[in-house]
Short mmCIF file of C-alpha atoms in Angstrom, two decimals:
data_model
loop_
_atom_site.label_atom_id
_atom_site.label_comp_id
_atom_site.label_asym_id
_atom_site.label_seq_id
_atom_site.Cartn_x
_atom_site.Cartn_y
_atom_site.Cartn_z
CA MET H 1 49.91 19.08 -54.92
CA THR H 2 46.17 18.55 -54.43
CA SER H 3 46.29 14.94 -55.62
CA GLU H 4 49.29 14.24 -53.39
CA PHE H 5 47.52 15.55 -50.29
CA LYS H 6 44.42 13.51 -51.12
CA LYS H 7 46.57 10.44 -51.66
CA GLN H 8 48.21 10.91 -48.24
CA LEU H 9 44.84 11.34 -46.54
CA SER H 10 43.40 8.28 -48.27
CA GLN H 11 46.37 6.16 -47.16
CA LEU H 12 46.06 7.45 -43.61
CA THR H 13 42.38 6.49 -43.52
CA ALA H 14 43.13 3.02 -44.92
CA ASP H 15 45.88 2.42 -42.34
CA PHE H 16 43.56 3.49 -39.51
CA LYS H 17 40.90 1.07 -40.78
CA GLN H 18 43.36 -1.79 -40.30
CA GLU H 19 44.19 -0.65 -36.77
CA ILE H 20 40.60 -0.26 -35.51
CA PRO H 21 40.31 -3.91 -34.29
CA LEU H 22 43.51 -3.52 -32.25
CA ARG H 23 42.21 -0.34 -30.63
CA LEU H 24 38.87 -1.91 -29.80
CA SER H 25 40.61 -4.96 -28.34
CA ALA H 26 42.75 -2.74 -26.08
CA ILE H 27 39.65 -0.88 -24.89
CA LYS H 28 37.81 -4.14 -24.06
CA GLN H 29 40.82 -5.53 -22.21
CA GLU H 30 41.24 -2.37 -20.16
CA TYR H 31 37.54 -2.38 -19.23
CA GLN H 32 37.77 -6.01 -18.08
CA LEU H 33 40.81 -5.22 -15.89
CA ILE H 34 38.84 -2.67 -13.85
CA ASN H 35 36.91 -4.02 -10.87
CA PRO H 36 34.14 -1.53 -10.00
CA LYS H 37 33.79 -3.10 -6.52
CA LYS H 38 37.40 -2.07 -5.80
CA TRP H 39 37.05 1.37 -7.31
CA HIS H 40 39.68 4.01 -6.60
CA ALA H 41 40.47 7.47 -7.94
CA GLY H 42 42.02 7.22 -11.38
CA ALA H 43 40.90 3.63 -11.98
CA GLU H 44 39.33 4.65 -15.29
CA LYS H 45 42.22 6.88 -16.45
CA LYS H 46 43.73 4.52 -19.03
CA LEU H 47 40.32 3.45 -20.35
CA TYR H 48 39.34 7.11 -20.68
CA ALA H 49 42.54 7.86 -22.61
CA LEU H 50 41.97 4.98 -25.04
CA LEU H 51 38.36 6.04 -25.72
CA HIS H 52 39.41 9.68 -26.04
CA LYS H 53 41.94 8.81 -28.76
CA LEU H 54 39.48 6.60 -30.60
CA ALA H 55 36.76 9.27 -30.55
CA GLY H 56 39.10 11.99 -31.79
CA THR H 57 40.91 10.01 -34.46
CA ALA H 58 37.81 8.25 -35.81
CA GLY H 59 35.96 11.53 -36.13
CA THR H 60 38.92 13.29 -37.73
CA LEU H 61 39.22 10.60 -40.39
CA GLY H 62 35.51 10.41 -41.18
CA TRP H 63 34.41 7.43 -39.04
CA HIS H 64 31.67 9.49 -37.43
CA ALA H 65 29.43 6.72 -36.06
CA LEU H 66 32.37 5.15 -34.23
CA SER H 67 33.47 8.57 -32.97
CA GLU H 68 30.03 9.50 -31.66
CA ALA H 69 29.63 6.17 -29.84
CA SER H 70 33.06 6.58 -28.23
CA SER H 71 32.25 10.17 -27.22
CA GLU H 72 29.04 9.03 -25.55
CA LEU H 73 31.03 6.43 -23.60
CA LEU H 74 33.39 9.17 -22.45
CA LYS H 75 30.46 11.13 -21.01
CA GLN H 76 29.21 8.07 -19.13
CA LEU H 77 32.70 7.30 -17.86
CA SER H 78 33.07 10.89 -16.61
CA GLN H 79 29.85 10.54 -14.63
CA ILE H 80 31.10 7.35 -13.00
CA SER H 81 34.54 8.79 -12.22
CA ALA H 82 32.86 11.59 -10.25
CA GLN H 83 31.21 9.05 -7.92
CA ALA H 84 32.85 7.69 -4.80
CA THR H 85 31.16 4.35 -5.46
CA PRO H 86 30.35 3.68 -9.11
CA ASP H 87 26.84 2.74 -10.18
CA LEU H 88 27.20 -0.94 -11.12
CA SER H 89 24.31 -0.89 -13.57
CA MET H 90 25.87 2.05 -15.40
CA TRP H 91 29.24 0.28 -15.39
CA GLU H 92 27.67 -2.79 -16.98
CA LYS H 93 25.95 -0.57 -19.56
CA ILE H 94 29.32 0.92 -20.47
CA GLY H 95 30.69 -2.58 -20.92
CA LEU H 96 27.87 -3.57 -23.27
CA THR H 97 28.39 -0.42 -25.32
CA ILE H 98 32.14 -1.08 -25.54
CA PHE H 99 31.43 -4.50 -26.99
CA ASP H 100 28.96 -2.87 -29.41
CA LEU H 101 31.75 -0.66 -30.78
CA GLU H 102 33.00 -3.61 -32.79
CA GLN H 103 29.67 -3.92 -34.59
CA ILE H 104 29.52 -0.17 -35.19
CA ALA H 105 32.98 -0.30 -36.73
CA GLU H 106 32.05 -3.26 -38.95
CA ILE H 107 28.97 -1.43 -40.27
CA GLN H 108 31.03 1.67 -41.03
CA VAL H 109 33.70 -0.39 -42.79
CA ILE H 110 30.99 -1.62 -45.17
CA LYS H 111 29.72 1.93 -45.69
CA GLN H 112 33.26 3.42 -45.86
CA PRO H 113 34.15 6.56 -43.91
CA ASP H 114 32.75 9.91 -44.97
CA GLU H 115 34.93 11.83 -47.39
CA LEU H 116 36.61 14.74 -45.67
CA GLU H 117 36.20 18.23 -47.07
CA MET H 118 39.51 19.99 -47.38
CA GLU H 119 40.63 23.27 -48.82
CA PHE H 120 43.65 23.06 -51.13
CA PRO H 121 45.87 25.86 -52.44
CA SER H 122 44.82 26.92 -55.92
CA THR H 123 45.90 29.41 -58.55
CA VAL H 124 42.26 29.93 -59.53
CA GLY H 125 40.82 33.31 -58.40
CA GLN H 126 39.06 33.02 -55.07
CA LEU H 127 35.31 33.55 -54.97
CA ILE H 128 33.93 36.30 -52.73
CA PHE H 129 30.23 36.85 -52.01
CA ILE H 130 29.25 40.47 -51.34
CA VAL H 131 25.96 40.77 -49.46
CA ASP H 132 24.62 44.32 -49.07
CA ASP H 133 21.42 46.11 -50.09
CA ASP H 134 23.44 49.19 -51.10
CA ASN H 135 24.05 48.61 -54.83
CA THR H 136 26.54 51.46 -55.07
CA LEU H 137 28.71 49.93 -52.35
CA THR H 138 28.52 46.38 -53.75
CA GLU H 139 29.59 47.65 -57.19
CA LEU H 140 32.49 49.56 -55.64
CA LEU H 141 33.63 46.54 -53.66
CA ALA H 142 33.22 44.20 -56.64
CA ASN H 143 35.25 46.45 -58.94
CA THR H 144 37.98 46.87 -56.35
CA LEU H 145 38.26 43.11 -55.80
CA HIS H 146 38.10 42.32 -59.54
CA ASN H 147 41.15 44.52 -60.03
CA LYS H 148 43.00 42.29 -57.56
CA GLY H 149 42.02 39.11 -59.39
CA TYR H 150 39.11 37.96 -57.24
CA ILE H 151 35.82 36.61 -58.56
CA THR H 152 32.73 38.12 -56.94
CA GLU H 153 29.01 37.47 -56.74
CA GLN H 154 26.65 40.13 -55.39
CA PHE H 155 23.50 39.68 -53.32
CA ASN H 156 21.02 42.34 -52.21
CA SER H 157 19.38 40.24 -49.52
CA PRO H 158 20.56 37.69 -46.94
CA ASP H 159 17.84 35.28 -48.12
CA ASP H 160 19.21 35.10 -51.67
CA PHE H 161 22.72 34.57 -50.31
CA ALA H 162 21.49 31.85 -47.93
CA GLN H 163 19.63 29.98 -50.67
CA THR H 164 22.76 29.95 -52.84
CA CYS H 165 24.70 28.39 -49.96
CA ARG H 166 21.93 25.86 -49.34
CA ASN H 167 22.28 24.84 -52.99
CA GLY H 168 25.88 23.88 -52.27
CA HIS H 169 27.58 26.94 -53.76
CA TYR H 170 30.04 28.27 -51.18
CA PRO H 171 32.46 31.20 -51.40
CA ASP H 172 36.02 31.48 -50.12
CA LEU H 173 34.99 34.62 -48.24
CA VAL H 174 31.79 36.57 -47.46
CA LEU H 175 31.62 40.36 -47.19
CA MET H 176 28.42 40.76 -45.20
CA ASP H 177 26.50 43.88 -44.20
CA MET H 178 24.97 43.61 -40.74
CA ASP H 179 21.87 45.78 -41.16
CA PHE H 180 19.05 44.83 -43.56
CA PRO H 181 15.31 45.62 -43.69
CA ASP H 182 14.77 42.26 -41.94
CA GLY H 183 16.59 43.51 -38.87
CA ALA H 184 19.56 45.45 -37.52
CA PHE H 185 21.58 42.25 -37.08
CA ALA H 186 20.12 40.18 -39.93
CA GLY H 187 23.52 39.65 -41.58
CA GLY H 188 25.02 38.05 -38.52
CA GLU H 189 21.91 36.01 -37.88
CA VAL H 190 21.87 34.44 -41.35
CA ILE H 191 25.57 33.48 -41.13
CA ALA H 192 24.94 31.89 -37.73
CA GLN H 193 21.90 30.04 -39.07
CA LEU H 194 23.82 28.63 -42.03
CA ARG H 195 26.67 27.58 -39.79
CA HIS H 196 24.25 25.59 -37.61
CA GLU H 197 22.01 24.31 -40.42
CA LEU H 198 24.70 23.24 -42.90
CA ASP H 199 27.54 22.59 -40.42
CA ILE H 200 29.90 24.80 -42.41
CA HIS H 201 32.28 27.58 -41.53
CA LEU H 202 32.03 30.61 -43.83
CA PRO H 203 35.00 32.99 -43.45
CA SER H 204 33.31 36.37 -43.14
CA ILE H 205 34.16 40.05 -42.94
CA PHE H 206 31.23 42.02 -41.54
CA ILE H 207 30.86 45.56 -42.81
CA SER H 208 28.50 47.63 -40.70
CA LYS H 209 27.48 51.13 -39.70
CA HIS H 210 26.92 49.85 -36.15
CA ASP H 211 29.80 50.31 -33.72
CA SER H 212 27.92 48.82 -30.79
CA MET H 213 29.04 45.93 -28.61
CA GLU H 214 25.81 44.08 -29.44
CA SER H 215 26.48 44.25 -33.18
CA ARG H 216 30.09 43.15 -32.81
CA LEU H 217 29.12 40.27 -30.53
CA THR H 218 26.48 39.12 -33.03
CA ALA H 219 29.14 39.08 -35.74
CA PHE H 220 31.75 37.17 -33.79
CA ARG H 221 29.24 34.70 -32.38
CA ALA H 222 28.36 33.97 -35.99
CA GLY H 223 32.03 33.17 -36.62
CA ALA H 224 33.18 36.49 -38.08
CA SER H 225 36.80 36.68 -39.12
CA ARG H 226 36.87 40.51 -39.03
CA TYR H 227 34.50 43.45 -38.38
CA LEU H 228 34.83 46.74 -40.31
CA LEU H 229 32.90 49.96 -39.97
CA LYS H 230 31.34 51.97 -42.78
CA PRO H 231 32.51 53.98 -44.65
CA VAL H 232 34.77 51.19 -45.83
CA ASN H 233 38.51 51.72 -45.92
CA LEU H 234 39.21 49.95 -49.24
CA GLU H 235 42.93 49.58 -48.59
CA GLN H 236 42.25 47.89 -45.26
CA LEU H 237 39.55 45.70 -46.78
CA CYS H 238 41.87 44.51 -49.57
CA ARG H 239 44.63 43.73 -47.07
CA LEU H 240 42.27 41.68 -44.89
CA THR H 241 40.82 39.91 -47.94
CA ASP H 242 44.29 38.91 -49.09
CA GLU H 243 45.16 37.60 -45.64
CA LEU H 244 41.99 35.52 -45.39
CA CYS H 245 41.89 34.24 -48.97
CA THR H 246 45.53 33.63 -49.82
CA PRO H 247 46.53 30.18 -48.55
CA CYS H 248 50.20 30.50 -49.51
CA GLY H 249 52.33 33.58 -49.27
CA GLU H 250 55.89 34.74 -49.05
CA ASP H 251 55.77 34.22 -45.30
CA PRO H 252 53.29 31.39 -44.59
CA TYR H 253 51.97 30.77 -41.12
CA ARG H 254 53.99 28.36 -38.97
CA VAL H 255 52.03 25.84 -36.92
CA MET H 256 53.11 23.12 -34.52
CA VAL H 257 50.74 20.21 -33.80
CA VAL H 258 51.32 17.98 -30.75
CA ASP H 259 49.40 14.72 -30.48
CA ASP H 260 50.63 11.29 -29.46
CA ASP H 261 48.11 9.62 -31.80
CA ASN H 262 49.96 9.48 -35.10
CA TYR H 263 46.79 9.21 -37.21
CA THR H 264 45.27 12.37 -35.76
CA LEU H 265 48.64 14.12 -35.90
CA HIS H 266 49.22 13.32 -39.57
CA ALA H 267 45.63 14.21 -40.53
CA PHE H 268 46.00 17.66 -38.96
CA VAL H 269 49.41 18.18 -40.56
CA ILE H 270 48.00 17.27 -43.99
CA ALA H 271 45.01 19.59 -43.53
CA LEU H 272 47.12 22.58 -42.47
CA GLU H 273 49.76 22.02 -45.14
CA ALA H 274 46.94 21.89 -47.68
CA ALA H 275 46.08 25.47 -46.67
CA GLY H 276 49.64 26.59 -47.36
CA MET H 277 51.00 26.61 -43.81
CA VAL H 278 54.40 25.35 -42.68
CA VAL H 279 53.62 22.62 -40.16
CA GLU H 280 55.70 20.62 -37.73
CA GLY H 281 54.16 17.56 -36.08
CA VAL H 282 55.34 16.32 -32.68
CA ASN H 283 54.18 13.01 -31.20
CA ASN H 284 56.32 13.11 -28.05
CA PRO H 285 55.08 15.83 -25.67
CA LEU H 286 58.38 15.80 -23.77
CA GLU H 287 60.10 17.26 -26.85
CA VAL H 288 57.74 20.24 -27.19
CA LEU H 289 59.77 22.88 -25.34
CA ASP H 290 62.92 22.32 -27.39
CA ARG H 291 60.99 21.99 -30.65
CA VAL H 292 59.03 25.20 -30.02
CA ARG H 293 62.23 27.13 -29.31
CA LEU H 294 63.69 26.00 -32.65
CA PHE H 295 60.58 26.17 -34.83
CA MET H 296 58.98 29.32 -33.30
CA PRO H 297 55.40 28.65 -34.46
CA ASP H 298 52.69 31.25 -34.88
CA VAL H 299 50.19 28.82 -33.30
CA LEU H 300 50.57 25.71 -31.15
CA LEU H 301 47.93 22.94 -31.18
CA LEU H 302 48.09 20.67 -28.13
CA ASP H 303 46.19 17.46 -27.49
CA VAL H 304 44.82 17.48 -23.95
CA TYR H 305 45.26 13.81 -23.00
CA MET H 306 48.76 12.42 -23.51
CA PRO H 307 50.43 9.93 -21.15
CA GLU H 308 53.88 11.54 -20.80
CA ALA H 309 52.54 15.06 -20.25
CA THR H 310 49.10 16.56 -20.70
CA GLY H 311 48.37 19.56 -22.91
CA PRO H 312 47.65 21.86 -19.92
CA GLU H 313 50.91 20.80 -18.25
CA ILE H 314 52.87 21.64 -21.40
CA ALA H 315 51.09 25.00 -21.71
CA ALA H 316 52.02 25.87 -18.12
CA VAL H 317 55.68 25.08 -18.81
CA LEU H 318 55.74 27.16 -22.00
CA ARG H 319 54.13 30.16 -20.31
CA GLU H 320 57.09 30.32 -17.93
CA GLU H 321 59.24 31.54 -20.84
CA GLU H 322 58.81 35.24 -21.52
CA GLN H 323 59.50 34.90 -25.24
CA LEU H 324 56.63 32.40 -25.55
CA SER H 325 54.07 34.40 -23.58
CA TRP H 326 52.48 35.66 -26.83
CA LEU H 327 52.16 32.18 -28.42
CA PRO H 328 48.51 31.19 -29.09
CA ILE H 329 47.88 27.73 -27.63
CA LEU H 330 44.79 25.82 -28.76
CA PHE H 331 43.83 22.64 -26.93
CA LEU H 332 42.51 19.67 -28.92
CA SER H 333 40.03 17.41 -27.18
CA VAL H 334 36.72 15.56 -27.36
CA GLU H 335 36.12 16.64 -23.75
CA THR H 336 32.78 18.48 -23.37
CA ASP H 337 32.84 19.19 -19.62
CA PRO H 338 33.05 23.03 -19.22
CA SER H 339 34.73 22.70 -15.83
CA LYS H 340 37.57 20.69 -17.37
CA HIS H 341 37.84 23.26 -20.16
CA ALA H 342 38.16 26.04 -17.58
CA LEU H 343 40.79 24.12 -15.63
CA ALA H 344 42.83 23.50 -18.79
CA LEU H 345 42.59 27.12 -19.94
CA ALA H 346 43.74 28.28 -16.52
CA HIS H 347 47.09 26.63 -17.27
CA GLY H 348 47.75 29.01 -20.16
CA GLY H 349 45.73 27.86 -23.14
CA ASP H 350 43.76 30.31 -25.29
CA ASP H 351 40.91 28.17 -26.58
CA PHE H 352 39.55 24.67 -27.21
CA LEU H 353 39.04 23.04 -30.59
CA MET H 354 36.66 20.13 -30.18
CA LYS H 355 37.53 16.83 -31.84
CA PRO H 356 36.49 15.68 -34.34
CA ILE H 357 37.48 18.84 -36.21
CA GLN H 358 36.47 19.31 -39.82
CA PRO H 359 39.61 20.14 -41.84
CA ASN H 360 38.16 23.35 -43.28
CA TYR H 361 37.21 24.59 -39.81
CA LEU H 362 40.65 23.68 -38.47
CA GLN H 363 42.31 25.63 -41.29
CA GLU H 364 40.21 28.76 -40.68
CA ALA H 365 40.57 28.63 -36.88
CA VAL H 366 44.34 28.34 -37.09
CA LYS H 367 44.67 31.03 -39.76
CA ALA H 368 42.62 33.44 -37.64
CA ARG H 369 44.78 32.81 -34.56
CA ALA H 370 48.02 33.07 -36.54
CA TRP H 371 46.91 36.36 -38.10
CA ARG H 372 46.10 37.84 -34.69
CA ALA H 373 49.41 36.65 -33.24
CA ARG H 374 51.44 38.27 -36.01
CA ARG H 375 49.38 41.45 -35.87
CA ASN H 376 49.85 41.73 -32.09
CA ARG H 377 53.61 41.29 -32.47
CA GLN H 378 53.71 43.98 -35.17
CA LEU H 379 51.76 46.39 -32.95
CA MET H 380 54.05 45.63 -30.02
CA ARG H 381 57.17 46.30 -32.09
CA ALA H 382 55.67 49.53 -33.39
CA ALA H 383 54.83 50.65 -29.85
CA LEU H 384 58.35 49.86 -28.60
CA ALA H 385 59.86 51.78 -31.51
CA THR H 386 58.13 54.94 -30.35
CA LEU H 387 59.59 54.78 -26.85
#
């Protein structure tokens, strides 16, 4: 299965490479059709959409230089669109950069796109790092996890753990204490530092004696998957470990991805299927309501900018149905403007995932949302059963 997924991804990247000149040509033509001296609201809408798709798809498939240049153009275009009368010098600068995209693409074609990191289902025991200066606890946790078939490595200090990660040795999951001699929140701080320094997402369960809001916020700002209090409930820990480490199960997570760019859509479908999820891709936003009713996903991923209907518009429609009120909706976008994020979320979305999205990060973000959705439904059913 691993080789098949990689083959699909490689073919997708090769097909996109052939289409890049057509996309760049469409962007140049659209720019030339706009007369800044006859500017009106929405004049840049189609150009913005074309650049948005290029930035997201290029980044998703490893063409990072092209993606970054397109994202920078989007920022400049947003500044101009907010003006009643566009700055002509800035408009000309945008034009020059658009024509430079062709050269950027040619350079990257010679270099080849960066290889995407992707997690694939495996029968090999998952590796768990246990980081705690309490040797008795680490031995207890290690023995418990060994009995369930996991491989563990133990660290007494965050520094030793961090150096191992810097050497390129990453676990499938980290069990991290929060409090060390270096500081009360040293565990969370080192995870956050590695995330920023190495640009990686480390699935983590924090185990702490601190039940304070500050400690919990430190953990979740570092990207924590779960937060447990000491003394550790081993049964609960094993259940959470299985949920976070097992890519395939008897009842895999169901995810729907909606994006009218087929390259981005297929890349996300491949990435999520590689993590053992059941995925349905939709490239026509007008079909989403009917498809959601039939498929009943645990999580819905919606592109923000689509011509037939935007992601926020679709979210607003779905929220009108009571049976879909629980559905986690994650918007996909290269948009960085917080005000636009807030406006989109006000229509019923739960969060933003910024394009380009590394496959491993996408997998973990979706798994975390799917787990919470199922857990909330279970709690709701249990509560109703007691009435």
